[in-house]
Tab-separated table of C-alpha atoms in Angstrom:
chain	number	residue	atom	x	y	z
A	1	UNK	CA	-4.192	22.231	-0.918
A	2	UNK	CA	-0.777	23.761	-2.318
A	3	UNK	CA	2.114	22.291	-2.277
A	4	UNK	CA	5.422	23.254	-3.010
A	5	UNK	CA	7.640	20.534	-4.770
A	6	UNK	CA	11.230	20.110	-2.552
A	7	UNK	CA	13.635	21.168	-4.773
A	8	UNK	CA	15.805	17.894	-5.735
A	9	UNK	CA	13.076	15.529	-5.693
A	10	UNK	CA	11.944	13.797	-8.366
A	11	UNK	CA	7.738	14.046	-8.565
A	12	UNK	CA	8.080	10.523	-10.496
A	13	UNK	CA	9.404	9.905	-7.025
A	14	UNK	CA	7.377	11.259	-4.544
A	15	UNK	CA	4.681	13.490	-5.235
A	16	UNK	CA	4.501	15.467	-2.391
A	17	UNK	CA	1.368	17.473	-3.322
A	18	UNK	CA	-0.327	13.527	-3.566
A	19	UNK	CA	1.445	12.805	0.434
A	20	UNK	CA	0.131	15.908	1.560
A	21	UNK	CA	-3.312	15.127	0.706
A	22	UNK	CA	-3.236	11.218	1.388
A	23	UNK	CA	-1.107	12.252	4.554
A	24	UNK	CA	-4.347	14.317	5.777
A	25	UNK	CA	-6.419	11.907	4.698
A	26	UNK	CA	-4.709	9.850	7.438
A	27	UNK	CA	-5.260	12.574	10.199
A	28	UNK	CA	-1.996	13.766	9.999
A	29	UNK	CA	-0.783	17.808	10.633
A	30	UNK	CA	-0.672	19.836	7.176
A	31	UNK	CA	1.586	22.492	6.149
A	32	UNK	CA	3.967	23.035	4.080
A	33	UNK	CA	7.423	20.107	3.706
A	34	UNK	CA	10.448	21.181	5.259
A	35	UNK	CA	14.002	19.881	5.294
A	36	UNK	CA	13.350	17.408	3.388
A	37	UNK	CA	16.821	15.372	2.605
A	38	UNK	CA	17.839	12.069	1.062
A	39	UNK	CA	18.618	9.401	3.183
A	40	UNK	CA	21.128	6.494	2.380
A	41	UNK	CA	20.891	2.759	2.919
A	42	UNK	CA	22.153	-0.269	2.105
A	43	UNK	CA	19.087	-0.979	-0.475
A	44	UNK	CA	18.086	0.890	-3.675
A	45	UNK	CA	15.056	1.683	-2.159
A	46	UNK	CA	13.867	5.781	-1.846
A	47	UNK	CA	13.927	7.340	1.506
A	48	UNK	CA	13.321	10.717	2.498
A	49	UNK	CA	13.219	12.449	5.692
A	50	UNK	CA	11.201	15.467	6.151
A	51	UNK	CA	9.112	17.447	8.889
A	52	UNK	CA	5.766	18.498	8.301
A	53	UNK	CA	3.334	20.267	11.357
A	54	UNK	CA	5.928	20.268	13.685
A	55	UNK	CA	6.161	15.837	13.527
A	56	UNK	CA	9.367	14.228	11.410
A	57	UNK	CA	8.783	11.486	9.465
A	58	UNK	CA	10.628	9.463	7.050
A	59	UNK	CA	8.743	8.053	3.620
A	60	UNK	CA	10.331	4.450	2.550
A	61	UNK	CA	8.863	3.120	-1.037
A	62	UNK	CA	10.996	0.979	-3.873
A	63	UNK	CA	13.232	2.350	-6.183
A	64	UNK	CA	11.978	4.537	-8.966
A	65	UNK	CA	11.875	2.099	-11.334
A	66	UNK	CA	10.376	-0.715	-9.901
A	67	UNK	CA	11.606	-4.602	-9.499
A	68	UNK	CA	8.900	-7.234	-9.831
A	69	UNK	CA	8.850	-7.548	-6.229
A	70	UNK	CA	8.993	-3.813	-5.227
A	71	UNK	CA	5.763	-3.240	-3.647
A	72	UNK	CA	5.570	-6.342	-2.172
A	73	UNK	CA	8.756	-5.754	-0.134
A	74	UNK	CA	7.614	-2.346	1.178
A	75	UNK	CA	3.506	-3.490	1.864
A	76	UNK	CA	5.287	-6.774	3.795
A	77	UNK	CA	7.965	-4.220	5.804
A	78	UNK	CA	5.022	-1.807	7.061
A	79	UNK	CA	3.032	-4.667	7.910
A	80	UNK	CA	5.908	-6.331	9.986
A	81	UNK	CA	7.025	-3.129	11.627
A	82	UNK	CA	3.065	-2.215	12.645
A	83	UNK	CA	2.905	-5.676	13.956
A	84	UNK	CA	6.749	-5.180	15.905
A	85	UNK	CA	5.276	-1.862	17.677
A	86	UNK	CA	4.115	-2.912	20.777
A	87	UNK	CA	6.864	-5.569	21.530
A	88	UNK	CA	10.679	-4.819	23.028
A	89	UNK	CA	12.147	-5.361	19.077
A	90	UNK	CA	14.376	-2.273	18.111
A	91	UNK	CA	13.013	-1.451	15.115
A	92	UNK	CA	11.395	1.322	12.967
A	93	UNK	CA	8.002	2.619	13.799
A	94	UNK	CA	5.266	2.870	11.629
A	95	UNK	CA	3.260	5.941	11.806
A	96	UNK	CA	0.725	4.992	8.675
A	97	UNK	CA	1.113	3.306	5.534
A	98	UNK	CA	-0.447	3.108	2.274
A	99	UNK	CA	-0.358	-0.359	0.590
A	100	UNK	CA	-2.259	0.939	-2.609
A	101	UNK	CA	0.207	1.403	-5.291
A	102	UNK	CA	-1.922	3.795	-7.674
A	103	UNK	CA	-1.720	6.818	-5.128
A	104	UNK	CA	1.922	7.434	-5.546
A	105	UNK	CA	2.874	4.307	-8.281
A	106	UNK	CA	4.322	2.769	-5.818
A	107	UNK	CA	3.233	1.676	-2.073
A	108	UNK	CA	4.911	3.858	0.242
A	109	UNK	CA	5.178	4.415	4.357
A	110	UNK	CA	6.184	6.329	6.793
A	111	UNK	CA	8.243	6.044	9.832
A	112	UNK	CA	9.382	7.660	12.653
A	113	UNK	CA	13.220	8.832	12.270
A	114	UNK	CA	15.679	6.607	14.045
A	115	UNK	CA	18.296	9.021	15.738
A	116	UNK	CA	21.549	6.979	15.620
A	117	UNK	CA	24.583	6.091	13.342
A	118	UNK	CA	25.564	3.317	10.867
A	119	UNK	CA	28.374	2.244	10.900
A	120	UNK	CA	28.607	1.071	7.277
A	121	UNK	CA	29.105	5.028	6.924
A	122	UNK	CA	29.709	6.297	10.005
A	123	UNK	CA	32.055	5.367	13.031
A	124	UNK	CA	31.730	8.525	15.742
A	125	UNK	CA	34.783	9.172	17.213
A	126	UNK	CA	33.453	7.523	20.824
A	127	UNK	CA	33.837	4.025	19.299
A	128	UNK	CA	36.587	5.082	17.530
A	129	UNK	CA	38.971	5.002	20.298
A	130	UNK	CA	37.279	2.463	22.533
A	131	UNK	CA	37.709	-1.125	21.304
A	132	UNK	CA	35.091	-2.282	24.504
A	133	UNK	CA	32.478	0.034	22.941
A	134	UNK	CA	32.604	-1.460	19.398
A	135	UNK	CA	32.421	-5.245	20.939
A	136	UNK	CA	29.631	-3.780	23.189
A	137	UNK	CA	28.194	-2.598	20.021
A	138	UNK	CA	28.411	-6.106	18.241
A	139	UNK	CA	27.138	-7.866	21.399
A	140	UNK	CA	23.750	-5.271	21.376
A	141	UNK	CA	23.169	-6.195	17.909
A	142	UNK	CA	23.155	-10.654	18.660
A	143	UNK	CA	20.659	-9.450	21.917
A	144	UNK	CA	18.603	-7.642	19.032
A	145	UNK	CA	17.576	-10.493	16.993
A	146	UNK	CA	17.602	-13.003	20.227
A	147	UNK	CA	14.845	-10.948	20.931
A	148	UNK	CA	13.386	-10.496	17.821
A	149	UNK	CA	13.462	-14.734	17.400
A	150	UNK	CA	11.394	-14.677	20.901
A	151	UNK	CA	8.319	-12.244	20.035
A	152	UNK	CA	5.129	-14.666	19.360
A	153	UNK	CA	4.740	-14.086	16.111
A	154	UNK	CA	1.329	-15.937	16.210
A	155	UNK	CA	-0.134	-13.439	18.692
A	156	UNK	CA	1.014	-10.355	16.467
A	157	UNK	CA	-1.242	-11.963	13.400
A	158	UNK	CA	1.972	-12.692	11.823
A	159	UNK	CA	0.850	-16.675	10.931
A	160	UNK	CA	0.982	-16.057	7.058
A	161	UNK	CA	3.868	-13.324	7.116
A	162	UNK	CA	6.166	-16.487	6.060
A	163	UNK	CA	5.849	-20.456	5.124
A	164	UNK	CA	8.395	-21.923	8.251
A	165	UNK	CA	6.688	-25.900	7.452
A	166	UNK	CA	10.122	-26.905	5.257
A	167	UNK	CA	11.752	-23.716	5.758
A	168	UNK	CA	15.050	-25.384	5.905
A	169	UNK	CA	14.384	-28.303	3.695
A	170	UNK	CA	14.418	-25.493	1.080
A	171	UNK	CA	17.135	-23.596	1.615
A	172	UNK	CA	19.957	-25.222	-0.412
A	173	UNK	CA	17.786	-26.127	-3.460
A	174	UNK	CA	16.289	-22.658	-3.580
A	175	UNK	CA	19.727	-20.877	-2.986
A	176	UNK	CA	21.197	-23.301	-5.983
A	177	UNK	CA	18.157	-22.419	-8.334
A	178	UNK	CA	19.290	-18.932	-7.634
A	179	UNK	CA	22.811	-19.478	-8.583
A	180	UNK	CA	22.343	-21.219	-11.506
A	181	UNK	CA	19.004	-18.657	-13.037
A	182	UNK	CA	22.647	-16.463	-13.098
A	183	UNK	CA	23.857	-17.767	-16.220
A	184	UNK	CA	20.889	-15.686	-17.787
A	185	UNK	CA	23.254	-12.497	-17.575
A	186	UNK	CA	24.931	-12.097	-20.883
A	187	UNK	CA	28.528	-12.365	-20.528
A	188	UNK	CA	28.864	-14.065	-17.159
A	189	UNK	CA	30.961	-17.175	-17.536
A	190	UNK	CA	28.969	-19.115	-14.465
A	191	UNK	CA	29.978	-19.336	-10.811
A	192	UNK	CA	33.788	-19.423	-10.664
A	193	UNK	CA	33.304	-20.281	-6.810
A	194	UNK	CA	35.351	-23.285	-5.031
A	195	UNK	CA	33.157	-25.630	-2.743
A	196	UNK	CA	29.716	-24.610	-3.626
A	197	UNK	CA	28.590	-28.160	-4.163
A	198	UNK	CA	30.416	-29.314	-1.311
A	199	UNK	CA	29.472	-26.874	1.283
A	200	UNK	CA	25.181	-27.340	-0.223
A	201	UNK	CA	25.610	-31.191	0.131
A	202	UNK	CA	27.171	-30.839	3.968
A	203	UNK	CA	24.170	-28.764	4.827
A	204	UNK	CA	21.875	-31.479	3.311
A	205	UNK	CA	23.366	-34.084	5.222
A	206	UNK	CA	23.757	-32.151	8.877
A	207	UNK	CA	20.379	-30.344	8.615
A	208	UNK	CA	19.119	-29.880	12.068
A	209	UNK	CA	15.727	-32.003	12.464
A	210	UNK	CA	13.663	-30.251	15.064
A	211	UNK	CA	13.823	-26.093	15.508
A	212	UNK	CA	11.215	-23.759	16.497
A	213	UNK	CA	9.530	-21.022	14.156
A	214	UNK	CA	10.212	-17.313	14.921
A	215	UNK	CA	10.418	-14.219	12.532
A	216	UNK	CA	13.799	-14.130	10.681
A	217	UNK	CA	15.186	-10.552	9.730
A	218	UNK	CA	17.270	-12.184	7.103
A	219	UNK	CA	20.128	-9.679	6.234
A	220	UNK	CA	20.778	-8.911	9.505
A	221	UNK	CA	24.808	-7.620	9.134
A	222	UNK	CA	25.725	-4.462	11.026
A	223	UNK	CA	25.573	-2.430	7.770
A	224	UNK	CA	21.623	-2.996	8.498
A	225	UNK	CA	21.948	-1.970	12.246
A	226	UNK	CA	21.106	1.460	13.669
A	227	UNK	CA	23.264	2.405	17.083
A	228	UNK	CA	22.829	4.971	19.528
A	229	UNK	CA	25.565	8.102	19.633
A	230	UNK	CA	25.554	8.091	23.351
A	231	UNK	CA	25.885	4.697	24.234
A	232	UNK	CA	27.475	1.114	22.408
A	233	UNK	CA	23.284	-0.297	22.019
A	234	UNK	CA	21.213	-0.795	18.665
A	235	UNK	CA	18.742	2.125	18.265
A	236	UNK	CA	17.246	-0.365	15.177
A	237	UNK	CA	17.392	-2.808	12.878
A	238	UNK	CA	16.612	-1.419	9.665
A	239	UNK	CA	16.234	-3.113	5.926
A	240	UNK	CA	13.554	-5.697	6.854
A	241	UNK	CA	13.579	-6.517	3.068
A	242	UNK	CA	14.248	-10.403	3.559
A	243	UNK	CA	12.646	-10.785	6.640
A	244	UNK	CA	9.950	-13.834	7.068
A	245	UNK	CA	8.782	-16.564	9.216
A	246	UNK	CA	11.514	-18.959	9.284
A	247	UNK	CA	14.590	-20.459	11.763
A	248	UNK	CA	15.639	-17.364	13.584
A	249	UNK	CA	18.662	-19.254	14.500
A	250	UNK	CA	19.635	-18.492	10.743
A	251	UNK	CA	19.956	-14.657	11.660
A	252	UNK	CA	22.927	-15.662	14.165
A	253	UNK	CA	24.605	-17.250	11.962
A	254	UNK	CA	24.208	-14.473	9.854
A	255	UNK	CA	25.873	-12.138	12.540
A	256	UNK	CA	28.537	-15.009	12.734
A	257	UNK	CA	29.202	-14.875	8.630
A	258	UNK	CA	29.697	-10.986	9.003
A	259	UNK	CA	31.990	-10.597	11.640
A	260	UNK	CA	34.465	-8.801	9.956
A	261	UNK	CA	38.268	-8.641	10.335
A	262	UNK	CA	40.264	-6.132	9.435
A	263	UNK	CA	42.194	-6.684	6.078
A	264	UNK	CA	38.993	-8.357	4.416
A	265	UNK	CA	37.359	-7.856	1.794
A	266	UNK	CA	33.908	-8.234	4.419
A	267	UNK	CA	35.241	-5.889	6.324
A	268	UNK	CA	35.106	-3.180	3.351
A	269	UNK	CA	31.069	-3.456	4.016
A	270	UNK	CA	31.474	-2.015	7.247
A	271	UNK	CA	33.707	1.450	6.160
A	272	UNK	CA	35.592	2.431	9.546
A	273	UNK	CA	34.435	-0.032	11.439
A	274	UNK	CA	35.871	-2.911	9.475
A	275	UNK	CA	39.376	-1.308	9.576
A	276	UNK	CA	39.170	-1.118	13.262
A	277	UNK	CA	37.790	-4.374	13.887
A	278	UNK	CA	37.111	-5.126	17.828
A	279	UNK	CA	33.858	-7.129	17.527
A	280	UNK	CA	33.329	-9.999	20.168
A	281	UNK	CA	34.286	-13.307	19.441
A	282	UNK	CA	31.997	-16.003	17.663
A	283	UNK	CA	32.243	-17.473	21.395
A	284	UNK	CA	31.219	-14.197	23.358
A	285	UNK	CA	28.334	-13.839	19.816
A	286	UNK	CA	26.629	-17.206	21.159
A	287	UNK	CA	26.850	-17.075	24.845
A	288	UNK	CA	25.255	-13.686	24.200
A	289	UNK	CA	22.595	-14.824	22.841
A	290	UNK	CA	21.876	-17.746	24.634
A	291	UNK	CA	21.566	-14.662	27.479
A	292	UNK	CA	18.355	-13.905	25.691
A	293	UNK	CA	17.029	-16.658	23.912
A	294	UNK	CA	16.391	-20.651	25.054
A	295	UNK	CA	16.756	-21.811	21.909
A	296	UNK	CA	18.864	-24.642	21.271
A	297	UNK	CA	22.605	-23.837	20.132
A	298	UNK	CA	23.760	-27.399	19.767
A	299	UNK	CA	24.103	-26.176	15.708
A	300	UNK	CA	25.150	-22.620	15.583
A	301	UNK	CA	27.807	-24.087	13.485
A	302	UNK	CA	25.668	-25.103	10.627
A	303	UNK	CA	23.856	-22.021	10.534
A	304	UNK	CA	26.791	-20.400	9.983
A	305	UNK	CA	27.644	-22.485	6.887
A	306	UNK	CA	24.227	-21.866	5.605
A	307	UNK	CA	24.450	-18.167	6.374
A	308	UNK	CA	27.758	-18.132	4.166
A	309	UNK	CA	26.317	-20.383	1.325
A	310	UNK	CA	22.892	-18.116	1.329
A	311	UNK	CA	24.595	-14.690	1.366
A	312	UNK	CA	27.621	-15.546	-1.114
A	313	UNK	CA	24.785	-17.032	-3.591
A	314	UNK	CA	22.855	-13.430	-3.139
A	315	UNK	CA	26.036	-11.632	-3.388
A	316	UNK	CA	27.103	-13.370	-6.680
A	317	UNK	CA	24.154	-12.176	-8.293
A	318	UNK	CA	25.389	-8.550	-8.349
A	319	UNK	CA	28.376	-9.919	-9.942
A	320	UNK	CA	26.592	-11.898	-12.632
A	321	UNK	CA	24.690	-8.675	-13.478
A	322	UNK	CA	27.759	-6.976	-13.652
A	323	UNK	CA	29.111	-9.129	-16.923
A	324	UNK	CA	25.993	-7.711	-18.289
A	325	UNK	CA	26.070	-3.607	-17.801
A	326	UNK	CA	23.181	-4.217	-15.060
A	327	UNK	CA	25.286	-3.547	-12.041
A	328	UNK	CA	28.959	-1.776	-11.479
A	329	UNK	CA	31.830	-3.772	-12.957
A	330	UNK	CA	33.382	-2.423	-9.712
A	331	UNK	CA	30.752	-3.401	-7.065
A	332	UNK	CA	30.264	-6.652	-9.006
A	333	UNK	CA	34.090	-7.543	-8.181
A	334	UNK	CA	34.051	-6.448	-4.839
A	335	UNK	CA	31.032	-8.162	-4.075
A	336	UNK	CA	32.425	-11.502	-5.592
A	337	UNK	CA	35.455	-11.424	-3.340
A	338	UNK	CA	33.397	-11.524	-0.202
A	339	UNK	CA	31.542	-14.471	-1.823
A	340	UNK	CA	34.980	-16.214	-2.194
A	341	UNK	CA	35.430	-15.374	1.261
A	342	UNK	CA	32.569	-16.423	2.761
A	343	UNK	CA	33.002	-20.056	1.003
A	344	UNK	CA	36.983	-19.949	1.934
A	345	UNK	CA	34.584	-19.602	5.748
A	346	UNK	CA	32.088	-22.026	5.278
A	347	UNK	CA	34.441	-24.671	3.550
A	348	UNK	CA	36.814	-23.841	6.472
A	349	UNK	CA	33.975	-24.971	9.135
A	350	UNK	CA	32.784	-28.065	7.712
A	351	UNK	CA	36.528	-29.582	7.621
């Protein structure tokens, strides 16, 4: 089989002569790669959409050069997403995947194109002018993961997709390992961030004693959100990255963190959308999801707080990398003042 190379696209990359082969391997239409273009997203992570024998498809694999965890990430995402397929989720579908890294370097899969808008990068001008669509949109996005904390994740096969026995019990020390492995980063002077140790031992002390099991998307802001052009609904969630078996409750709270306001520095995650604001309230957030979920929300409140301490932590690291030429000096600050922010939040709700 020939194969001409897209021009653009690195072969350290994606080989496409190697797809086109494994790709037929796979029972997949041949023929030559056409408009093949470079998606973005909110991960370093490669993406491509491209059509091939009249199908589109979209390849996901890590970055070109590889974390530790790369390959790990992407074999765990495909998994998940097969697993999500026959359910009501919104998320990507998986049309194959290859979880051996030594045809392409990396493991690899594809997907079927999501036809929608984010609006970390895109606001159309629909929900532009209509403040009811964008808190439509915001309420679409809670019912999302209320239904994604509902599928049986035992029935999809899912049982060792995560470790939920002490899920929470770990949280705090885990997220304060993190913060601390930071001062590795040459030139960062530590974690210049009020009410860290205050806001870890509230969450120690008000940790909720019985909750259910249910797969967590774990980063599930609306920069990570997929909506339809046509109409204010999620067409997917997208970036299943941190996703695991855990407290799904912990992905509201998540929603809950995010909400931005306009004037933020949060808000500067969501482009147009964060200087427009008109997302529902945290009130309207958690009736909404009680709409689709019979979970109890007796302590939506201290998911929130851990939502804030876990994502500030996370964010922080790009700013300790930064101090050492590893990340943007730029991105690094910006980060770091939603960290503030989200503390400034959490501290704010434990009062």
């Amino acid at each position: 089989m020939t194969v001409v190379q897209p021009a653009g696209v690195d072969r350290e990359v994606v080989d496409f002569a190697v797809v086109g082969s494994w790709m037929e391997e796979q029972g997949l239409p041949g023929g030559e790669f056409e408009e093949v273009v470079a998606l973005g997203g909110g991960t370093q992570n490669v993406m491509l959409r491209f059509r091939r024998g009249g199908r589109d498809y979209v390849l996901r694999r890590g970055p070109k050069h590889l974390r530790p965890k790369s390959n790990d990430v992407i074999r765990r995402e495909a998994r998940l997403l097969g697993a999500l397929a026959g359910t009501d989720v919104r998320a990507p579908r998986v049309i194959a995947a290859c979880a051996d890294e030594s045809v392409l370097g990396a493991v690899f899969y594809l997907m079927e194109p999501i036809t929608g808008f984010n609006p970390q990068t895109e606001l159309p001008p629909l929900y532009a002018a209509d403040a009811d669509l964008r808190r439509r949109m915001g309420l679409s996005a809670v019912e999302a993961i209320a239904r994604l904390g509902s599928v049986d994740y035992v029935a999809l096969g899912l049982t060792d997709y995560g470790k939920p026995d002490g899920f929470l019990e770990r949280q705090v020390p885990r997220w304060l390992s993190e913060l601390e492995s930071y001062a590795a980063n040459d030139g960062y002077p530590g974690p210049e961030i009020p009410g860290v140790r205050r806001v870890g031992d509230w969450l120690e002390r008000h940790r909720p004693l019985e909750w259910s099991p249910g797969i967590l998307h774990g980063d599930c802001h609306l920069a990570n959100v997929m909506f339809h052009y046509d109409r204010p609904e999620v067409a997917a969630l997208v970036d299943w990255e941190m996703s695991t078996i855990g407290d799904p409750l912990l992905d509201l709270g998540w929603q809950l963190a995010t909400r931005s306001e306009p004037g933020t520095a949060g808000a500067g995650l969501f482009g147009k959308l964060g200087e427009v604001g008109g997302l529902p309230t945290a009130e309207e957030m958690i009736a909404e999801y009680g709409r689709f979920s019979d979970r109890d929300l007796g302590h939506v409140t201290w998911y929130t707080v851990l939502a804030c301490f876990k994502l500030g932590i996370v964010l922080e690291g790009t700013h300790a990398r930064a101090f050492a030429g590893k990340a943007p000096k730029r991105v690094g600050e910006f980060l770091h003042a939603i960290t503030l922010e989200l503390f400034e939040q959490a501290n704010g709700l434990i009062e």
